[in-house]
Amino acid sequence: MKKLSTGRALRGTAVFSLAALALTACGPDTSGESAEAETNDTDWSSVEPADSIIFATNHPGGSQDIENELIEEFTDETGIEVEVITSGANYEETSQWFQTGGGSNADVIVLSDATWFPNYLNDALAPVDELLEAAEVDTSRFVTALYDDYLYEDAHYGAPYARSTPLFYYNADQYEELGLEVPTTWEEVAENGRALVEAGLTDSGFSFPSADSYVSWTAANLAWAYGGAWSEDWDFSAIASDGTVEALEFAQDGVGDWATVSSTTPDDDFGAGVTSQAIASTGSLVGILSVADFEVGTAFLPGGPAAEGETPTGGAGLMIASASSPEKQLAAAMFIGHMTQPENTARFSQATGYVPVNQDSDMSDVYAETPQFETAVEQLSRSRSQDNARVFLPGGDLELSQTLQAILTGDGDVREQLEALQTQLEELYESELASELD
Amino acid sequence: MSLTNTPTTPAAAARAVSQPTLKPRAAWRRAFEPRHLADTLLTGYLPIIIAMLIIVLPLGWMISSSFKPAGEIVTLNPTLLPQEPTLDNYDAVASRVPLLTVLGNSIYVTVIGSTIKVLLAITTAYALVFIRVPGANLIFLGILVALMVPAEVSMLPNYLTITGLGGRNTLWGIILPGLGTAFGTFLLRQHFKALPKELFEAAELDGAGHFRKLFQIALPVSLPAIATVALVTVVNEWNSFLWPLIITDTPDKMTLPVGLNLLRSIETTTASYGILMAGAVLVIVPMLIVFAALQRYIVAGLTQGAVK
């Protein structure tokens, strides 16, 4: 079975791409046999865990404090010291860092659903199934959809950690004032947006993200709702299909009528009260609640003619470096087990706004404090793995985002732009991936 | 030989005598006479005020925002001054970044790096102007070429070299590649060329060697130019981001701008603008102090000494 699915890629950063150009020689050892072969040959029952490991993280969702708390507890329980290295400010920086000189010593790495696959192709990641079993981690209790985002050719290459989905946010005070119903389809989002603008309560009934605010992540829901997609496996014709064209024509027509395109992020626009409806990450919930001076409502993502509101998965997982010694790998697996325990997952979720990755997590305290969070967790039942064009194709997300922004901010022919994008994606696949996957 | 504040040449002396100068108070009065008022305001004050606003408003907003809670920054009704001032943003910076460590690293890198850079610029420029070096013009051409090459081009070879020397995650690894400063050498060479030759001829007659000529004549009359080079160098060293980011990855060896990059985090920007502003204030304030200390040298007259 081949399963190619993954989460949200975040905007690229220039700072490390320069160093990455020719420094792969300094990176993790990716020569020789694949990581899978090496790991599968190990008799884990005879391996003693190392007494220290290195954890490389970008502290997703501002998680530095809670990470440090959990790490201290892990060291107290096991005696294994964890050196924390801040490997960047976002997932791209962390991935670049891991692929270049810095990553050669890392044992556990935070990689996003969109950055783990290139590292897998470099043989830099160890399959974790046997490792987690040896560390007595019950992987059956992970949220299946989130764990399977790291599944490729019958092996998992990571465990879910800082996981999120997009969430529909609305200004509940304004909804109440106009007596609006929570929308379940994109048409209803448009109707509510128009009503809010016409009533003079807002200048923007909905805020679409720009290219550098994950537009290709959140807009996947819109494409799916109309029967479109960014790709189907490695077939890129879906991007210019009738469904995708219809979805993006709907969005293009809405901009300037009931919607706007954010000049910052939809999170900022919504939190400041600039817009009355937005789609943003569950990981943004804590930040939005801290700035909004109105009642924040949350709902499932809207559906459309072809599908109910499906939500793309996103966020990051914990990966184990293939270059680490078996002793370090086992200690790393124990560390992952600790970080994903039900209680610790609940605490991490409460601190960051990420969804709990363990099905046994007791979230009642979190729901009592932040009822909006329950929507995010319930919505996991409607999650759908992202399209390959965005998360596995090197450079695919950038091309997608730029085209989507051009469509939303301009009035050019949508079909023409998507057909041009299809050609670009196919060329990228041929030049970047085809030979790797053969 | 004695150094005085008299003009350096007969021509300069003649000019100084022939041009009547208004006393400051008289000039001030004249500028604000009704017939000159429009000119004074339009060509003098208005451009200055516009430039000041462009520079000062963002700075003021940054400082103000560093004391605001998140809800006062991300809002439809922003205010210039915080309504409920708080130090929480500075607390957050201190808790998320090893502040004393990265601050110490920045001071170390800036002081050591800038001192060596300025010394090298002074001595190289002096050598190019006052010492007969074979191929001096070719060397100077090389310096000009170095000025034209973007720093990013040399980052990869620098990275490989410094890493090969064991300089990754070290402070000397941050400092070493930038020690040769084409900008400083170029600026000081041009300045030294413009210095009156009579000063140095008189010194030679008194038996002064190159070191005496450099430190007792060239340097004292070049303080404004050297201060300018020093200021630019210090600011560049302090604000340097890309190279320290590439060559370090552990917080204990990061400089302040790189350390404060740790404040940026995925999906928390809406609530963290104040924290980022507090971090930016911590980077900028030391430079404002340095500028305040050096500015009197920069605006001073270019030749402060002359031949009797």
GROMACS .gro file of N, CA and C in nm, chain A residues 147-257:
model
  333
  147TYR      N    1  -0.177   1.026   1.241
  147TYR     CA    2  -0.060   0.936   1.238
  147TYR      C    3  -0.031   0.891   1.095
  148ASP      N    4  -0.136   0.864   1.021
  148ASP     CA    5  -0.118   0.812   0.885
  148ASP      C    6  -0.071   0.918   0.785
  149ASP      N    7  -0.065   1.042   0.829
  149ASP     CA    8  -0.005   1.144   0.743
  149ASP      C    9   0.144   1.117   0.720
  150TYR      N   10   0.203   1.035   0.806
  150TYR     CA   11   0.346   1.005   0.794
  150TYR      C   12   0.369   0.863   0.742
  151LEU      N   13   0.266   0.807   0.679
  151LEU     CA   14   0.274   0.670   0.629
  151LEU      C   15   0.317   0.671   0.483
  152TYR      N   16   0.422   0.595   0.454
  152TYR     CA   17   0.466   0.582   0.315
  152TYR      C   18   0.525   0.442   0.297
  153GLU      N   19   0.472   0.370   0.199
  153GLU     CA   20   0.516   0.234   0.170
  153GLU      C   21   0.519   0.148   0.297
  154ASP      N   22   0.406   0.145   0.365
  154ASP     CA   23   0.383   0.056   0.480
  154ASP      C   24   0.465   0.089   0.604
  155ALA      N   25   0.527   0.204   0.609
  155ALA     CA   26   0.600   0.242   0.731
  155ALA      C   27   0.567   0.387   0.767
  156HIS      N   28   0.559   0.411   0.898
  156HIS     CA   29   0.540   0.549   0.946
  156HIS      C   30   0.676   0.613   0.969
  157TYR      N   31   0.687   0.740   0.934
  157TYR     CA   32   0.815   0.810   0.950
  157TYR      C   33   0.806   0.926   1.049
  158GLY      N   34   0.705   0.922   1.132
  158GLY     CA   35   0.692   1.024   1.234
  158GLY      C   36   0.571   0.998   1.319
  159ALA      N   37   0.563   1.070   1.431
  159ALA     CA   38   0.446   1.063   1.519
  159ALA      C   39   0.384   1.202   1.524
  160PRO      N   40   0.251   1.211   1.531
  160PRO     CA   41   0.187   1.344   1.531
  160PRO      C   42   0.222   1.421   1.658
  161TYR      N   43   0.233   1.553   1.644
  161TYR     CA   44   0.277   1.635   1.758
  161TYR      C   45   0.199   1.767   1.762
  162ALA      N   46   0.243   1.864   1.686
  162ALA     CA   47   0.178   1.996   1.686
  162ALA      C   48   0.084   2.001   1.566
  163ARG      N   49  -0.031   1.935   1.580
  163ARG     CA   50  -0.118   1.915   1.464
  163ARG      C   51  -0.236   2.011   1.466
  164SER      N   52  -0.273   2.052   1.347
  164SER     CA   53  -0.382   2.150   1.335
  164SER      C   54  -0.463   2.123   1.211
  165THR      N   55  -0.579   2.184   1.206
  165THR     CA   56  -0.660   2.189   1.084
  165THR      C   57  -0.708   2.332   1.071
  166PRO      N   58  -0.752   2.372   0.954
  166PRO     CA   59  -0.816   2.504   0.947
  166PRO      C   60  -0.952   2.499   1.018
  167LEU      N   61  -0.994   2.613   1.065
  167LEU     CA   62  -1.120   2.623   1.138
  167LEU      C   63  -1.195   2.746   1.086
  168PHE      N   64  -1.326   2.739   1.084
  168PHE     CA   65  -1.405   2.854   1.041
  168PHE      C   66  -1.433   2.942   1.163
  169TYR      N   67  -1.389   3.067   1.157
  169TYR     CA   68  -1.409   3.163   1.267
  169TYR      C   69  -1.514   3.266   1.224
  170TYR      N   70  -1.601   3.303   1.317
  170TYR     CA   71  -1.697   3.409   1.284
  170TYR      C   72  -1.721   3.498   1.407
  171ASN      N   73  -1.761   3.622   1.380
  171ASN     CA   74  -1.789   3.719   1.485
  171ASN      C   75  -1.929   3.691   1.539
  172ALA      N   76  -1.934   3.623   1.653
  172ALA     CA   77  -2.062   3.576   1.708
  172ALA      C   78  -2.152   3.692   1.748
  173ASP      N   79  -2.094   3.803   1.791
  173ASP     CA   80  -2.175   3.920   1.829
  173ASP      C   81  -2.251   3.973   1.707
  174GLN      N   82  -2.180   3.984   1.596
  174GLN     CA   83  -2.244   4.035   1.473
  174GLN      C   84  -2.346   3.935   1.419
  175TYR      N   85  -2.315   3.808   1.428
  175TYR     CA   86  -2.410   3.704   1.386
  175TYR      C   87  -2.540   3.717   1.465
  176GLU      N   88  -2.524   3.736   1.597
  176GLU     CA   89  -2.641   3.745   1.684
  176GLU      C   90  -2.724   3.870   1.651
  177GLU      N   91  -2.652   3.979   1.625
  177GLU     CA   92  -2.720   4.105   1.594
  177GLU      C   93  -2.809   4.092   1.470
  178LEU      N   94  -2.761   4.018   1.370
  178LEU     CA   95  -2.838   4.003   1.245
  178LEU      C   96  -2.919   3.873   1.242
  179GLY      N   97  -2.906   3.792   1.346
  179GLY     CA   98  -2.979   3.666   1.350
  179GLY      C   99  -2.932   3.567   1.244
  180LEU      N  100  -2.803   3.564   1.218
  180LEU     CA  101  -2.749   3.476   1.113
  180LEU      C  102  -2.726   3.335   1.166
  181GLU      N  103  -2.744   3.238   1.077
  181GLU     CA  104  -2.715   3.098   1.110
  181GLU      C  105  -2.568   3.068   1.077
  182VAL      N  106  -2.510   2.975   1.151
  182VAL     CA  107  -2.372   2.933   1.121
  182VAL      C  108  -2.373   2.864   0.985
  183PRO      N  109  -2.286   2.907   0.893
  183PRO     CA  110  -2.291   2.851   0.756
  183PRO      C  111  -2.237   2.708   0.749
  184THR      N  112  -2.298   2.630   0.662
  184THR     CA  113  -2.248   2.494   0.639
  184THR      C  114  -2.196   2.478   0.496
  185THR      N  115  -2.226   2.577   0.410
  185THR     CA  116  -2.176   2.573   0.272
  185THR      C  117  -2.111   2.707   0.239
  186TRP      N  118  -2.032   2.708   0.132
  186TRP     CA  119  -1.967   2.831   0.088
  186TRP      C  120  -2.070   2.934   0.041
  187GLU      N  121  -2.179   2.889  -0.017
  187GLU     CA  122  -2.285   2.982  -0.059
  187GLU      C  123  -2.340   3.056   0.063
  188GLU      N  124  -2.355   2.984   0.174
  188GLU     CA  125  -2.406   3.047   0.297
  188GLU      C  126  -2.303   3.143   0.356
  189VAL      N  127  -2.174   3.110   0.342
  189VAL     CA  128  -2.068   3.202   0.386
  189VAL      C  129  -2.082   3.333   0.309
  190ALA      N  130  -2.104   3.321   0.177
  190ALA     CA  131  -2.119   3.440   0.092
  190ALA      C  132  -2.243   3.520   0.132
  191GLU      N  133  -2.354   3.450   0.156
  191GLU     CA  134  -2.479   3.519   0.195
  191GLU      C  135  -2.459   3.595   0.327
  192ASN      N  136  -2.397   3.528   0.424
  192ASN     CA  137  -2.372   3.593   0.554
  192ASN      C  138  -2.278   3.712   0.537
  193GLY      N  139  -2.176   3.694   0.455
  193GLY     CA  140  -2.081   3.802   0.430
  193GLY      C  141  -2.150   3.924   0.372
  194ARG      N  142  -2.234   3.900   0.272
  194ARG     CA  143  -2.309   4.011   0.209
  194ARG      C  144  -2.398   4.081   0.312
  195ALA      N  145  -2.467   4.001   0.392
  195ALA     CA  146  -2.559   4.058   0.493
  195ALA      C  147  -2.481   4.145   0.591
  196LEU      N  148  -2.365   4.100   0.633
  196LEU     CA  149  -2.284   4.176   0.730
  196LEU      C  150  -2.233   4.307   0.670
  197VAL      N  151  -2.192   4.302   0.542
  197VAL     CA  152  -2.143   4.422   0.475
  197VAL      C  153  -2.258   4.520   0.453
  198GLU      N  154  -2.371   4.469   0.405
  198GLU     CA  155  -2.487   4.556   0.376
  198GLU      C  156  -2.542   4.620   0.502
  199ALA      N  157  -2.531   4.550   0.615
  199ALA     CA  158  -2.579   4.605   0.742
  199ALA      C  159  -2.483   4.710   0.798
  200GLY      N  160  -2.368   4.725   0.733
  200GLY     CA  161  -2.270   4.824   0.778
  200GLY      C  162  -2.191   4.781   0.901
  201LEU      N  163  -2.197   4.652   0.934
  201LEU     CA  164  -2.124   4.603   1.052
  201LEU      C  165  -1.977   4.579   1.022
  202THR      N  166  -1.943   4.565   0.894
  202THR     CA  167  -1.806   4.536   0.856
  202THR      C  168  -1.782   4.580   0.713
  203ASP      N  169  -1.656   4.602   0.678
  203ASP     CA  170  -1.621   4.629   0.538
  203ASP      C  171  -1.585   4.501   0.465
  204SER      N  172  -1.564   4.394   0.543
  204SER     CA  173  -1.520   4.267   0.484
  204SER      C  174  -1.598   4.153   0.547
  205GLY      N  175  -1.677   4.086   0.465
  205GLY     CA  176  -1.757   3.974   0.515
  205GLY      C  177  -1.677   3.846   0.530
  206PHE      N  178  -1.562   3.839   0.465
  206PHE     CA  179  -1.476   3.721   0.475
  206PHE      C  180  -1.336   3.760   0.428
  207SER      N  181  -1.234   3.705   0.493
  207SER     CA  182  -1.096   3.739   0.456
  207SER      C  183  -1.025   3.615   0.400
  208PHE      N  184  -0.989   3.623   0.271
  208PHE     CA  185  -0.907   3.517   0.211
  208PHE      C  186  -0.760   3.545   0.243
  209PRO      N  187  -0.680   3.441   0.259
  209PRO     CA  188  -0.537   3.464   0.284
  209PRO      C  189  -0.463   3.500   0.156
  210SER      N  190  -0.346   3.562   0.174
  210SER     CA  191  -0.259   3.591   0.059
  210SER      C  192  -0.162   3.474   0.041
  211ALA      N  193  -0.072   3.488  -0.056
  211ALA     CA  194   0.019   3.378  -0.091
  211ALA      C  195   0.103   3.331   0.027
  212ASP      N  196   0.144   3.424   0.113
  212ASP     CA  197   0.232   3.382   0.222
  212ASP      C  198   0.157   3.353   0.351
  213SER      N  199   0.026   3.337   0.341
  213SER     CA  200  -0.053   3.301   0.461
  213SER      C  201  -0.131   3.172   0.439
  214TYR      N  202  -0.066   3.077   0.375
  214TYR     CA  203  -0.118   2.940   0.362
  214TYR      C  204  -0.244   2.930   0.277
  215VAL      N  205  -0.258   3.014   0.175
  215VAL     CA  206  -0.382   3.011   0.095
  215VAL      C  207  -0.405   2.875   0.032
  216SER      N  208  -0.298   2.806  -0.007
  216SER     CA  209  -0.317   2.676  -0.073
  216SER      C  210  -0.357   2.568   0.028
  217TRP      N  211  -0.333   2.595   0.155
  217TRP     CA  212  -0.376   2.501   0.259
  217TRP      C  213  -0.526   2.518   0.285
  218THR      N  214  -0.566   2.640   0.320
  218THR     CA  215  -0.707   2.662   0.358
  218THR      C  216  -0.801   2.652   0.238
  219ALA      N  217  -0.754   2.695   0.121
  219ALA     CA  218  -0.842   2.695   0.003
  219ALA      C  219  -0.863   2.555  -0.054
  220ALA      N  220  -0.787   2.457  -0.006
  220ALA     CA  221  -0.810   2.319  -0.049
  220ALA      C  222  -0.953   2.278  -0.016
  221ASN      N  223  -1.001   2.322   0.099
  221ASN     CA  224  -1.139   2.292   0.140
  221ASN      C  225  -1.239   2.345   0.038
  222LEU      N  226  -1.213   2.464  -0.015
  222LEU     CA  227  -1.302   2.525  -0.115
  222LEU      C  228  -1.301   2.442  -0.243
  223ALA      N  229  -1.183   2.404  -0.288
  223ALA     CA  230  -1.172   2.324  -0.411
  223ALA      C  231  -1.243   2.190  -0.394
  224TRP      N  232  -1.221   2.125  -0.280
  224TRP     CA  233  -1.285   1.994  -0.255
  224TRP      C  234  -1.438   2.008  -0.251
  225ALA      N  235  -1.486   2.119  -0.193
  225ALA     CA  236  -1.630   2.139  -0.180
  225ALA      C  237  -1.700   2.143  -0.316
  226TYR      N  238  -1.627   2.186  -0.418
  226TYR     CA  239  -1.685   2.195  -0.553
  226TYR      C  240  -1.642   2.079  -0.643
  227GLY      N  241  -1.580   1.978  -0.582
  227GLY     CA  242  -1.541   1.860  -0.659
  227GLY      C  243  -1.405   1.872  -0.726
  228GLY      N  244  -1.331   1.975  -0.692
  228GLY     CA  245  -1.198   1.993  -0.750
  228GLY      C  246  -1.090   1.945  -0.655
  229ALA      N  247  -0.966   1.971  -0.689
  229ALA     CA  248  -0.851   1.935  -0.605
  229ALA      C  249  -0.727   1.999  -0.665
  230TRP      N  250  -0.618   2.000  -0.589
  230TRP     CA  251  -0.491   2.048  -0.644
  230TRP      C  252  -0.424   1.938  -0.727
  231SER      N  253  -0.450   1.813  -0.689
  231SER     CA  254  -0.400   1.699  -0.766
  231SER      C  255  -0.467   1.573  -0.713
  232GLU      N  256  -0.462   1.467  -0.792
  232GLU     CA  257  -0.506   1.336  -0.743
  232GLU      C  258  -0.387   1.242  -0.758
  233ASP      N  259  -0.330   1.203  -0.646
  233ASP     CA  260  -0.200   1.136  -0.646
  233ASP      C  261  -0.103   1.224  -0.727
  234TRP      N  262  -0.044   1.170  -0.834
  234TRP     CA  263   0.049   1.251  -0.913
  234TRP      C  264  -0.013   1.299  -1.044
  235ASP      N  265  -0.146   1.294  -1.051
  235ASP     CA  266  -0.216   1.346  -1.169
  235ASP      C  267  -0.257   1.490  -1.141
  236PHE      N  268  -0.200   1.583  -1.218
  236PHE     CA  269  -0.222   1.725  -1.191
  236PHE      C  270  -0.336   1.785  -1.272
  237SER      N  271  -0.408   1.702  -1.348
  237SER     CA  272  -0.518   1.757  -1.429
  237SER      C  273  -0.632   1.806  -1.341
  238ALA      N  274  -0.638   1.757  -1.215
  238ALA     CA  275  -0.745   1.798  -1.124
  238ALA      C  276  -0.741   1.949  -1.097
  239ILE      N  277  -0.622   2.008  -1.108
  239ILE     CA  278  -0.609   2.151  -1.076
  239ILE      C  279  -0.684   2.238  -1.176
  240ALA      N  280  -0.701   2.188  -1.298
  240ALA     CA  281  -0.772   2.266  -1.400
  240ALA      C  282  -0.908   2.204  -1.432
  241SER      N  283  -0.956   2.118  -1.341
  241SER     CA  284  -1.086   2.052  -1.364
  241SER      C  285  -1.200   2.152  -1.344
  242ASP      N  286  -1.318   2.113  -1.390
  242ASP     CA  287  -1.435   2.202  -1.379
  242ASP      C  288  -1.462   2.241  -1.233
  243GLY      N  289  -1.445   2.144  -1.143
  243GLY     CA  290  -1.473   2.170  -1.001
  243GLY      C  291  -1.381   2.277  -0.943
  244THR      N  292  -1.251   2.265  -0.971
  244THR     CA  293  -1.155   2.363  -0.919
  244THR      C  294  -1.181   2.500  -0.980
  245VAL      N  295  -1.209   2.501  -1.110
  245VAL     CA  296  -1.236   2.628  -1.179
  245VAL      C  297  -1.359   2.695  -1.119
  246GLU      N  298  -1.466   2.616  -1.099
  246GLU     CA  299  -1.590   2.672  -1.043
  246GLU      C  300  -1.565   2.729  -0.903
  247ALA      N  301  -1.490   2.656  -0.822
  247ALA     CA  302  -1.462   2.700  -0.685
  247ALA      C  303  -1.387   2.833  -0.684
  248LEU      N  304  -1.286   2.844  -0.769
  248LEU     CA  305  -1.204   2.965  -0.767
  248LEU      C  306  -1.271   3.082  -0.839
  249GLU      N  307  -1.359   3.053  -0.933
  249GLU     CA  308  -1.440   3.162  -0.992
  249GLU      C  309  -1.535   3.218  -0.887
  250PHE      N  310  -1.590   3.129  -0.806
  250PHE     CA  311  -1.678   3.171  -0.696
  250PHE      C  312  -1.601   3.264  -0.600
  251ALA      N  313  -1.478   3.225  -0.567
  251ALA     CA  314  -1.398   3.306  -0.475
  251ALA      C  315  -1.359   3.439  -0.539
  252GLN      N  316  -1.317   3.434  -0.667
  252GLN     CA  317  -1.275   3.556  -0.737
  252GLN      C  318  -1.390   3.656  -0.745
  253ASP      N  319  -1.510   3.605  -0.775
  253ASP     CA  320  -1.627   3.693  -0.784
  253ASP      C  321  -1.662   3.753  -0.647
  254GLY      N  322  -1.631   3.679  -0.541
  254GLY     CA  323  -1.664   3.725  -0.406
  254GLY      C  324  -1.576   3.839  -0.357
  255VAL      N  325  -1.451   3.842  -0.405
  255VAL     CA  326  -1.358   3.947  -0.360
  255VAL      C  327  -1.405   4.081  -0.414
  256GLY      N  328  -1.423   4.175  -0.324
  256GLY     CA  329  -1.476   4.306  -0.363
  256GLY      C  330  -1.626   4.314  -0.344
  257ASP      N  331  -1.690   4.198  -0.327
  257ASP     CA  332  -1.835   4.195  -0.300
  257ASP      C  333  -1.853   4.165  -0.151
   0.00000   0.00000   0.00000
